[in-house]
CSV table of C-alpha atoms in Angstrom, one decimal:
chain,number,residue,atom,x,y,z
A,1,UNK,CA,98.1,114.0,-87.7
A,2,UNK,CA,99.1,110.6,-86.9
A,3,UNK,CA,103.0,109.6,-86.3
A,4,UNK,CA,104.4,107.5,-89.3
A,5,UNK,CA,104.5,104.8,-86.8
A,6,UNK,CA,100.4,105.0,-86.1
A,7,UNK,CA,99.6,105.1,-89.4
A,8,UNK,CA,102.0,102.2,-91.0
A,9,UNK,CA,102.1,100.0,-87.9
A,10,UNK,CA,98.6,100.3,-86.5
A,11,UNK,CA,98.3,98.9,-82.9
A,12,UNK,CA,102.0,98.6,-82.3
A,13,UNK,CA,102.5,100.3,-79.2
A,14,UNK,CA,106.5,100.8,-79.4
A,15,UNK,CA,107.2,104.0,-77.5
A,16,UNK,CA,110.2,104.9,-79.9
A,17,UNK,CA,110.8,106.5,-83.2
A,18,UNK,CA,109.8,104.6,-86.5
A,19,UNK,CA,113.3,103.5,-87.5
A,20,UNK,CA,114.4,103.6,-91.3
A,21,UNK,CA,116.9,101.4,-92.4
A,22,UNK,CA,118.5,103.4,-95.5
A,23,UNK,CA,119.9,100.9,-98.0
A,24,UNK,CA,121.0,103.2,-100.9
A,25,UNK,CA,123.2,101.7,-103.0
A,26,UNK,CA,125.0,99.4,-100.1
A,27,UNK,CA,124.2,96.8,-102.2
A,28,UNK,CA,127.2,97.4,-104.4
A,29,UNK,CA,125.1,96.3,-107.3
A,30,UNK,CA,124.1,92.8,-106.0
A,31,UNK,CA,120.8,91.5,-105.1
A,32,UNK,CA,122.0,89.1,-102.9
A,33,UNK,CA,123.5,91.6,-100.6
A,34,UNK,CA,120.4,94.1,-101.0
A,35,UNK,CA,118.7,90.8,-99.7
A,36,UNK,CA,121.0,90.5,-97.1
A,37,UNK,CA,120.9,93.8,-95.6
A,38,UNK,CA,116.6,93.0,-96.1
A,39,UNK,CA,117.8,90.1,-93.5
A,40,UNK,CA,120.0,91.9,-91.3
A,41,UNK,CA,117.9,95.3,-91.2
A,42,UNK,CA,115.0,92.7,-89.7
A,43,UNK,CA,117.1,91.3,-87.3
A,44,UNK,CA,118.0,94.2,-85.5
A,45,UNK,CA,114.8,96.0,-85.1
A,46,UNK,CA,114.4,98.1,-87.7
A,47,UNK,CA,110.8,99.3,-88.8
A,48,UNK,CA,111.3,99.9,-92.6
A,49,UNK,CA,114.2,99.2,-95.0
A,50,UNK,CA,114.3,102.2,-97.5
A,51,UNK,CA,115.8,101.7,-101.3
A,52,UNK,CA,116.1,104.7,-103.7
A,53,UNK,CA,114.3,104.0,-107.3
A,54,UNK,CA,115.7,105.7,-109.7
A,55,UNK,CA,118.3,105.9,-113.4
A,56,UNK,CA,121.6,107.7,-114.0
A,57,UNK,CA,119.4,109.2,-116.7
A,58,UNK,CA,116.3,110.2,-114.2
A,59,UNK,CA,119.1,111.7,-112.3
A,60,UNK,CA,121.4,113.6,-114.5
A,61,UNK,CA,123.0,114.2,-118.0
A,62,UNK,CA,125.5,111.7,-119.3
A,63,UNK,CA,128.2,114.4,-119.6
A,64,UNK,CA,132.0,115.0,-118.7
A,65,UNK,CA,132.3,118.8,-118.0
A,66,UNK,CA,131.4,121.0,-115.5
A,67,UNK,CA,129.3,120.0,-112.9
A,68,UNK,CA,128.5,117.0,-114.1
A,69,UNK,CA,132.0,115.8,-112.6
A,70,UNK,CA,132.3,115.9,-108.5
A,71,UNK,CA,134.9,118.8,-108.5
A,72,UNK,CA,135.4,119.0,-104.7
A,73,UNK,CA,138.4,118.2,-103.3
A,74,UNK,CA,136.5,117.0,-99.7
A,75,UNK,CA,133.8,115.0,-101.2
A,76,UNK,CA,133.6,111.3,-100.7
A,77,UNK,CA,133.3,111.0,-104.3
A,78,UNK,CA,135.9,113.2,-105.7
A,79,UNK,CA,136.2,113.4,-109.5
A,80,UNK,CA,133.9,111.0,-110.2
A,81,UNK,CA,131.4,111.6,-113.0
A,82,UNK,CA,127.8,112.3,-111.4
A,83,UNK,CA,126.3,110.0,-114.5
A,84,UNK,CA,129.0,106.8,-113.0
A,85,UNK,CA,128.1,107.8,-109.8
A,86,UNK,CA,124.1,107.2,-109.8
A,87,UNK,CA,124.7,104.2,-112.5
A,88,UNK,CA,126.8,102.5,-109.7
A,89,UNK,CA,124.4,103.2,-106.8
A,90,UNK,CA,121.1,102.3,-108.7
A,91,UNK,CA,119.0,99.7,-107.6
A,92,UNK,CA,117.5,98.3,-110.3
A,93,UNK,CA,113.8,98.4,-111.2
A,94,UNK,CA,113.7,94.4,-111.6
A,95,UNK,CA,115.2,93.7,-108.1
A,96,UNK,CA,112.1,96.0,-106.6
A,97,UNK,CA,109.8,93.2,-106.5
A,98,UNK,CA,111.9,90.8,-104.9
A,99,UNK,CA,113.1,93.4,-102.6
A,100,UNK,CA,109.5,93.8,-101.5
A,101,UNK,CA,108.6,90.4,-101.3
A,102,UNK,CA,111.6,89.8,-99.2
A,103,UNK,CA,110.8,92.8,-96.8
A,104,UNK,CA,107.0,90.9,-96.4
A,105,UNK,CA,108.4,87.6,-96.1
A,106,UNK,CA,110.9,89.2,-92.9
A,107,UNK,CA,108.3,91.3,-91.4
A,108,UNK,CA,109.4,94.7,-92.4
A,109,UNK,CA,108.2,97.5,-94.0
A,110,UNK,CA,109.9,98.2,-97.3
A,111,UNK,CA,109.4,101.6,-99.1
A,112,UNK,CA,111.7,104.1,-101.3
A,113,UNK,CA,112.9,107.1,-102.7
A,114,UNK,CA,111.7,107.9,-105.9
A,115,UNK,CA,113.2,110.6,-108.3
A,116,UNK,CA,110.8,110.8,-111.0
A,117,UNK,CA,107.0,110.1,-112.0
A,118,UNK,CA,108.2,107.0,-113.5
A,119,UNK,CA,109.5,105.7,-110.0
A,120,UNK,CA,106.5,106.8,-108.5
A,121,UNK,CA,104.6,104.6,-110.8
A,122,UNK,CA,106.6,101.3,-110.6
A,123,UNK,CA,106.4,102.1,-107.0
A,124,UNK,CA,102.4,102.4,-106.7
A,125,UNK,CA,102.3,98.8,-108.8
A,126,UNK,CA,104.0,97.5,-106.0
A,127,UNK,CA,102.0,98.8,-103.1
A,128,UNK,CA,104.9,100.8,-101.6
A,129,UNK,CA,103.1,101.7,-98.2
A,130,UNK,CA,105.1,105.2,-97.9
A,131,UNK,CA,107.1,107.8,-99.9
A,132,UNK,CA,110.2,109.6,-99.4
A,133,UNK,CA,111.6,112.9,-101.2
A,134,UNK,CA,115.2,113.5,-100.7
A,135,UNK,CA,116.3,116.9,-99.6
A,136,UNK,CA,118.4,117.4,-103.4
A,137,UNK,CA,114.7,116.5,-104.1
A,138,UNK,CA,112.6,118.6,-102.5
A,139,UNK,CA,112.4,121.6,-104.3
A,140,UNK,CA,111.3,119.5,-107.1
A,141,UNK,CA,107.4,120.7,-106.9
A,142,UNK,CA,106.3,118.8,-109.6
A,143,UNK,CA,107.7,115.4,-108.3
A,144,UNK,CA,105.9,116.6,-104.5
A,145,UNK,CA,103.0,116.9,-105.5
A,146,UNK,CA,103.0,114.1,-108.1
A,147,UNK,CA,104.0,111.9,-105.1
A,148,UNK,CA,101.5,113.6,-102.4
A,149,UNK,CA,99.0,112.5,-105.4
A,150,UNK,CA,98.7,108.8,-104.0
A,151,UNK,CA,97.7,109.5,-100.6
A,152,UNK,CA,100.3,107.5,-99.1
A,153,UNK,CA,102.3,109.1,-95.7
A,154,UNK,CA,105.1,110.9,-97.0
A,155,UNK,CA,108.4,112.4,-95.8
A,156,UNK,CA,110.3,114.9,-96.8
A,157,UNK,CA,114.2,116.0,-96.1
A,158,UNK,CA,114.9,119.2,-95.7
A,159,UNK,CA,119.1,119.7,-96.1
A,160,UNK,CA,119.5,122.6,-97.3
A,161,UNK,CA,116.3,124.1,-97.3
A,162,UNK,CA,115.1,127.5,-96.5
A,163,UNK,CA,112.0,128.0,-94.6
A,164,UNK,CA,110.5,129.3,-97.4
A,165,UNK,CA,111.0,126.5,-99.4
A,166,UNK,CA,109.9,124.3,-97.0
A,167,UNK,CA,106.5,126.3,-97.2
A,168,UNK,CA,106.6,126.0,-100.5
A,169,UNK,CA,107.3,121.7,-100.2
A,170,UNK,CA,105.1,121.4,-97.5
A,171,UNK,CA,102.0,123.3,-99.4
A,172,UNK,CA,102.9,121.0,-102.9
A,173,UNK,CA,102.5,118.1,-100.6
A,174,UNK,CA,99.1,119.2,-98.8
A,175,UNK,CA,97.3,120.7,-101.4
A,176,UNK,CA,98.1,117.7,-103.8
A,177,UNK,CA,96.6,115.4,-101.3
A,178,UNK,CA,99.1,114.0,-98.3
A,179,UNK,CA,97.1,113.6,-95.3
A,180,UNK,CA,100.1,112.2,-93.7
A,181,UNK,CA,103.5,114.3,-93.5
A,182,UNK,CA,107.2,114.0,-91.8
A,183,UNK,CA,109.5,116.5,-92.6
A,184,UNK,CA,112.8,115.3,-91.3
A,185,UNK,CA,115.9,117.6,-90.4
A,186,UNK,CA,118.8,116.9,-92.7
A,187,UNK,CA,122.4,118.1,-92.9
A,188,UNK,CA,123.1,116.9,-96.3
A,189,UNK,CA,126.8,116.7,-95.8
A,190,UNK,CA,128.2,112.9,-96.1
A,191,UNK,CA,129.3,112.1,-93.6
A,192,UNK,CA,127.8,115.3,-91.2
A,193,UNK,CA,129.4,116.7,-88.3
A,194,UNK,CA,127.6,117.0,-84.6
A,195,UNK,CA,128.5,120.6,-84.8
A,196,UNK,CA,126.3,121.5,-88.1
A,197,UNK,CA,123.5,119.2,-87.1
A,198,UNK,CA,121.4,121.9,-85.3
A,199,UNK,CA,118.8,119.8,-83.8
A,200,UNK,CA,116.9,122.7,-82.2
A,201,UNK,CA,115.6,123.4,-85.6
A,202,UNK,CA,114.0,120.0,-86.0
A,203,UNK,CA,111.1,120.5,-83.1
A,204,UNK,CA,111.0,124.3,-85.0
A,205,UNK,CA,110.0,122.9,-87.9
A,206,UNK,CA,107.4,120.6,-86.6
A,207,UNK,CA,105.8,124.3,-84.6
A,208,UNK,CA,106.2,126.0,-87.5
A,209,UNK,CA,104.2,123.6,-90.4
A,210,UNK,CA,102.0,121.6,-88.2
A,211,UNK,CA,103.5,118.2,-88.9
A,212,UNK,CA,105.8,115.4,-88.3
A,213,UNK,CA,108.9,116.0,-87.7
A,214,UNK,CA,112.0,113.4,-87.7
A,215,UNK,CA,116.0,113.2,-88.9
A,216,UNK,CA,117.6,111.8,-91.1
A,217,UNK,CA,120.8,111.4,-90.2
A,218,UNK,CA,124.3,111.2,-91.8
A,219,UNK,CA,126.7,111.4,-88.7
A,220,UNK,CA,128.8,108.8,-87.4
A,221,UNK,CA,127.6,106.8,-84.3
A,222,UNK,CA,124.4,107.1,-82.5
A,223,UNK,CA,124.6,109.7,-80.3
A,224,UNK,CA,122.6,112.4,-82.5
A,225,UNK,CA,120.3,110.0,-83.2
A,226,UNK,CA,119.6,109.5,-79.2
A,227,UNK,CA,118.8,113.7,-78.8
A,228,UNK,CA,116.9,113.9,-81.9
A,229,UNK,CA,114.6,111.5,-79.7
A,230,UNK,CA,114.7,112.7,-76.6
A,231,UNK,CA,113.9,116.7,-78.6
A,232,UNK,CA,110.5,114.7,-80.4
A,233,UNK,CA,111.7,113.1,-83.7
A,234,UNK,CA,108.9,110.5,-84.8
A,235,UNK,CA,110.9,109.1,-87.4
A,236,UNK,CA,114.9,108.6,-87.5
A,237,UNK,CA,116.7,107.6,-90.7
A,238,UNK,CA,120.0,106.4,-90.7
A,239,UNK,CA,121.9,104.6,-93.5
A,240,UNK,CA,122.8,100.5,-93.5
A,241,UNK,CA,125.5,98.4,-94.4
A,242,UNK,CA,126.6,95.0,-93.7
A,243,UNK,CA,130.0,95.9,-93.6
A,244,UNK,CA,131.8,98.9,-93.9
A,245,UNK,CA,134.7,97.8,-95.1
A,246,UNK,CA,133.1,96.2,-98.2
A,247,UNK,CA,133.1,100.1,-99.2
A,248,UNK,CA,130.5,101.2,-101.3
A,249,UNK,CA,128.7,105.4,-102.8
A,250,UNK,CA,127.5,105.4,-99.1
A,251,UNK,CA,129.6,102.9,-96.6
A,252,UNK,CA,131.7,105.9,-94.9
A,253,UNK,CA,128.4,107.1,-92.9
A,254,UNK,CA,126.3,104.0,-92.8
A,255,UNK,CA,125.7,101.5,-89.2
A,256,UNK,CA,126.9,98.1,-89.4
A,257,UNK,CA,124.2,95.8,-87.9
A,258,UNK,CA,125.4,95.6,-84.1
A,259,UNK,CA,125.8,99.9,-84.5
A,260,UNK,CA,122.4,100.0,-85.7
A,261,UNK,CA,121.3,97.6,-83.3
A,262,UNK,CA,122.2,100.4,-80.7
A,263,UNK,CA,120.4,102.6,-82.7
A,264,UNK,CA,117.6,100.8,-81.9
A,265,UNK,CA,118.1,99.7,-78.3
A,266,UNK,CA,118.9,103.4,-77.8
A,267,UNK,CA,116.4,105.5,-79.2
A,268,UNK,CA,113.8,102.9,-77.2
A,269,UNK,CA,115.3,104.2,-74.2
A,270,UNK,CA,115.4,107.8,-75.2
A,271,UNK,CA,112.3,107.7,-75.7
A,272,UNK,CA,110.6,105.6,-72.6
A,273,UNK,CA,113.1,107.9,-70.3
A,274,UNK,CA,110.8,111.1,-71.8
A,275,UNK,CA,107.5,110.4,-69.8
A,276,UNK,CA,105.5,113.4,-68.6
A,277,UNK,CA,106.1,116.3,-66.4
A,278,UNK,CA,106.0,115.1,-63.0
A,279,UNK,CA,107.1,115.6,-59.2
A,280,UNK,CA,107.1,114.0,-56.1
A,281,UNK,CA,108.6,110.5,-57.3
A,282,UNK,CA,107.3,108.2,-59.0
A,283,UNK,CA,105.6,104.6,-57.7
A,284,UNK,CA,108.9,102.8,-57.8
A,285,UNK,CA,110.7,105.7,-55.5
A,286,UNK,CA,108.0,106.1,-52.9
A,287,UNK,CA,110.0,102.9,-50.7
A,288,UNK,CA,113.2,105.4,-50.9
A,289,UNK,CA,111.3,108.1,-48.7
A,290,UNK,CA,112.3,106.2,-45.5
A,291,UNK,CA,116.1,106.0,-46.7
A,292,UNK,CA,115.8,110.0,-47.1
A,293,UNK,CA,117.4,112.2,-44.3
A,294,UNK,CA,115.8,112.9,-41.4
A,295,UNK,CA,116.2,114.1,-37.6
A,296,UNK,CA,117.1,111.6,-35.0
A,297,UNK,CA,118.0,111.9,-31.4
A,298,UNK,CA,121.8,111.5,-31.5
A,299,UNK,CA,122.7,111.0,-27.4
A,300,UNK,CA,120.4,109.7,-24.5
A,301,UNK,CA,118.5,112.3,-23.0
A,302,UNK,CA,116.5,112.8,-20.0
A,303,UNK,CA,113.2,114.5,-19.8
A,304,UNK,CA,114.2,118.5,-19.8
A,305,UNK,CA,117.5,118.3,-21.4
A,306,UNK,CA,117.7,120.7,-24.3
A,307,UNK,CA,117.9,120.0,-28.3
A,308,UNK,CA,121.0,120.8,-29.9
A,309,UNK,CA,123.5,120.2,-32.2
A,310,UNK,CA,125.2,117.4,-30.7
A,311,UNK,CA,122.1,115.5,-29.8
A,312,UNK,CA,119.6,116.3,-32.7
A,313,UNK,CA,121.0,115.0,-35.6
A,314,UNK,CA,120.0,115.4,-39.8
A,315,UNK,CA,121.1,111.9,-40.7
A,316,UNK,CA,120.0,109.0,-43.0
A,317,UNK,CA,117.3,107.0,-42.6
A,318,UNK,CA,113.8,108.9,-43.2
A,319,UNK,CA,111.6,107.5,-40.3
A,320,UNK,CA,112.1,111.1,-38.1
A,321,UNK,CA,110.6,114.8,-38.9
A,322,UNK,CA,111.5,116.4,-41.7
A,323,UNK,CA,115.4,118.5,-41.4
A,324,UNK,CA,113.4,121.4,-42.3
A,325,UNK,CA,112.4,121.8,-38.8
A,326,UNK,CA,116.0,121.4,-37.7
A,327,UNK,CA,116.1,125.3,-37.0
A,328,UNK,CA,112.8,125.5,-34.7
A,329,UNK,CA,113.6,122.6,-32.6
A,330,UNK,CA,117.2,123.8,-31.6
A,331,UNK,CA,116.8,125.0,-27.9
A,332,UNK,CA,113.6,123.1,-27.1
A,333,UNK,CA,113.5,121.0,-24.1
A,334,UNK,CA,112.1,117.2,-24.4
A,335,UNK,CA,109.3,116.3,-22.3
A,336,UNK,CA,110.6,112.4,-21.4
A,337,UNK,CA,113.3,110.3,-22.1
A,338,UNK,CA,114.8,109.3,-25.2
A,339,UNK,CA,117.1,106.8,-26.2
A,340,UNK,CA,119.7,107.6,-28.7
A,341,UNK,CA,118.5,106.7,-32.4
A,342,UNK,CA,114.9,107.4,-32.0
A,343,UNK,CA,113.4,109.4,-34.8
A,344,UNK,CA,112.5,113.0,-33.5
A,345,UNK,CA,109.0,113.4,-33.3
A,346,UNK,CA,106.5,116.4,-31.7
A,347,UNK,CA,105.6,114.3,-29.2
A,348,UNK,CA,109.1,113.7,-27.2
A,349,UNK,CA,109.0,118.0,-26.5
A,350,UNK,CA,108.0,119.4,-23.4
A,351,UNK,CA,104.7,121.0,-23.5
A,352,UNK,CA,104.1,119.3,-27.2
A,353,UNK,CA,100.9,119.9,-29.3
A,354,UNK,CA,99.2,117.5,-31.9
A,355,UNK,CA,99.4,120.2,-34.6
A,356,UNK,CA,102.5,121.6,-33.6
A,357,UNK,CA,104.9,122.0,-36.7
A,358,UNK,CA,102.0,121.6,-39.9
């Protein structure tokens, strides 16, 4: 199965994560930001910007009690009504188009989040290149396979999941038609913690279903971001802002533009430093074998004097035989005179042979 990267950006040869730009609602319900961040999410190397398509009435009930009000004292969004909530962070389905076309005009791929088969639909009209389910999302069956349906590469978060549901996602999306599938490991906390990110679940997941596997990722900072690389993630979402202190449903654990920038410069590296399995040095050390220790004649000598400590020294640079036969040469006698600071060599023993010492 190709990487997201392969299959969206065909003969770009970038040996890093596809990076995902998540605008949410950042925009703060203005389409001149939501163009700006378009502009800014370009500028620093992103891959895709990512919008969410969806109503407060695709998302919940328009009602006061219960759990339809954010009752939790630590939430970001504390006692706010879930209906005011995803009316405020909507993007609305006449900015899509000019969202796209702005994404095309900067050079960046633009796709979203839909939440129902209506999204999907406006989505398709506009030749979204890629799908994403959120994690809230992805026990949703209907809306999987609804979206698999299109044959476009899709990804899937998987916060709070079990394994089994993620069988049960990951068989919606297949058998409805995905060719092309990232699940991405998700602590769906806002913002997460380091601590409950467990990253060594994320390559599990990839063994385990035969897929892609990426994050998506709601700490603070980079630095998770940078091991989910260097552990395999093929894709790495991570929320966008312009400025944090705008606020906004989603600023607390969103990059500004010079953070995500890092992201970007980061993950690069991450992923270049990953290579192959390999010993011996590489092309660019091979000059550094002559600077490596070696033995050296450390006094003048006279033909029959003895090796030993004093005289045969393990020092810097590399030019003498190796200090692994430090031991065997203790004790020896040389055959002719040496000068001090000449590299040890078979030939300056008494009695020396060609092969002696392979």
């Amino acid at each position: 199965m190709k990487t997201l990267r392969e299959e969206l950006l065909p003969g770009d040869k970038g040996n890093r994560p596809f990076i995902i730009a998540e605008m949410s609602g950042n925009h703060n319900a203005s389409l001149d930001k939501a163009l700006a961040i378009i502009d800014a999410a370009a500028d620093v190397g992103a891959d895709a910007i990512k919008i969410q398509t969806f109503t407060a009435d695709s998302m919940t009930l328009d009602l006061d009690e219960g759990e339809f009000s954010i009752r939790d004292p630590k939430s970001l969004w504390f006692g706010r009504r879930l209906y005011d909530l995803y009316q405020e962070a909507m993007t609305p389905a006449d900015w899509h188009k000019p969202i796209f076309t702005r994404a095309k005009e900067r050079g960046i791929l633009c796709f979203s989040t839909p939440f129902d088969e209506a999204a999907v639909d406006l989505l398709e009209d506009l030749g979204a290149p890629a799908y994403k389910v959120a994690s809230f999302e992805a026990v949703d069956l209907p809306l999987i396979r609804y979206v698999a349906a299109t044959k476009k590469p899709l990804i899937i978060s998987t916060g709070m999941a079990t394994i089994g549901e993620i069988d049960e996602a990951v068989e919606a999306a297949l058998s409805a038609g995905c060719t092309n599938l990232t699940l991405l490991k998700c602590t769906s906390s806002y913002p997460a913690s380091p601590e409950n990110t467990n990253l060594l679940t994320m390559p599990q997941i990839g063994a385990t279903f035969g897929v892609n596997f990426g994050l998506s990722d709601h700490t603070l900072g980079v630095g998770v971001s940078v091991a989910a690389t260097a552990l395999g993630a093929s894709v790495i979402e991570k929320h966008f802002i312009l400025d944090r202190s705008e606020g906004g449903v989603d600023s607390a654990f969103s990059l500004e533009p010079g953070e995500f920038r890092l992201l970007v410069d980061e993950t690069t590296r991450a992923a270049q430093s990953l290579g192959r399995v390999h010993f011996g040095g590489t092309a660019s050390e091979q000059a550094g074998r002559r600077k490596r220790r070696s033995l050296y004649i450390g006094q003048d000598m006279k033909a029959g004097d003895i090796l030993t400590p004093a005289n045969l020294r393990r020092i810097r640079p590399g030019s003498g035989l190796a200090p692994r036969h430090y031991d065997m040469l203790l004790g020896r006698r040389l055959g002719r005179d040496a000068a001090k600071g000449t590299p040890m060599s078979w030939d300056l023993l008494e009695g020396h042979s060609d092969t002696e010492g392979i």
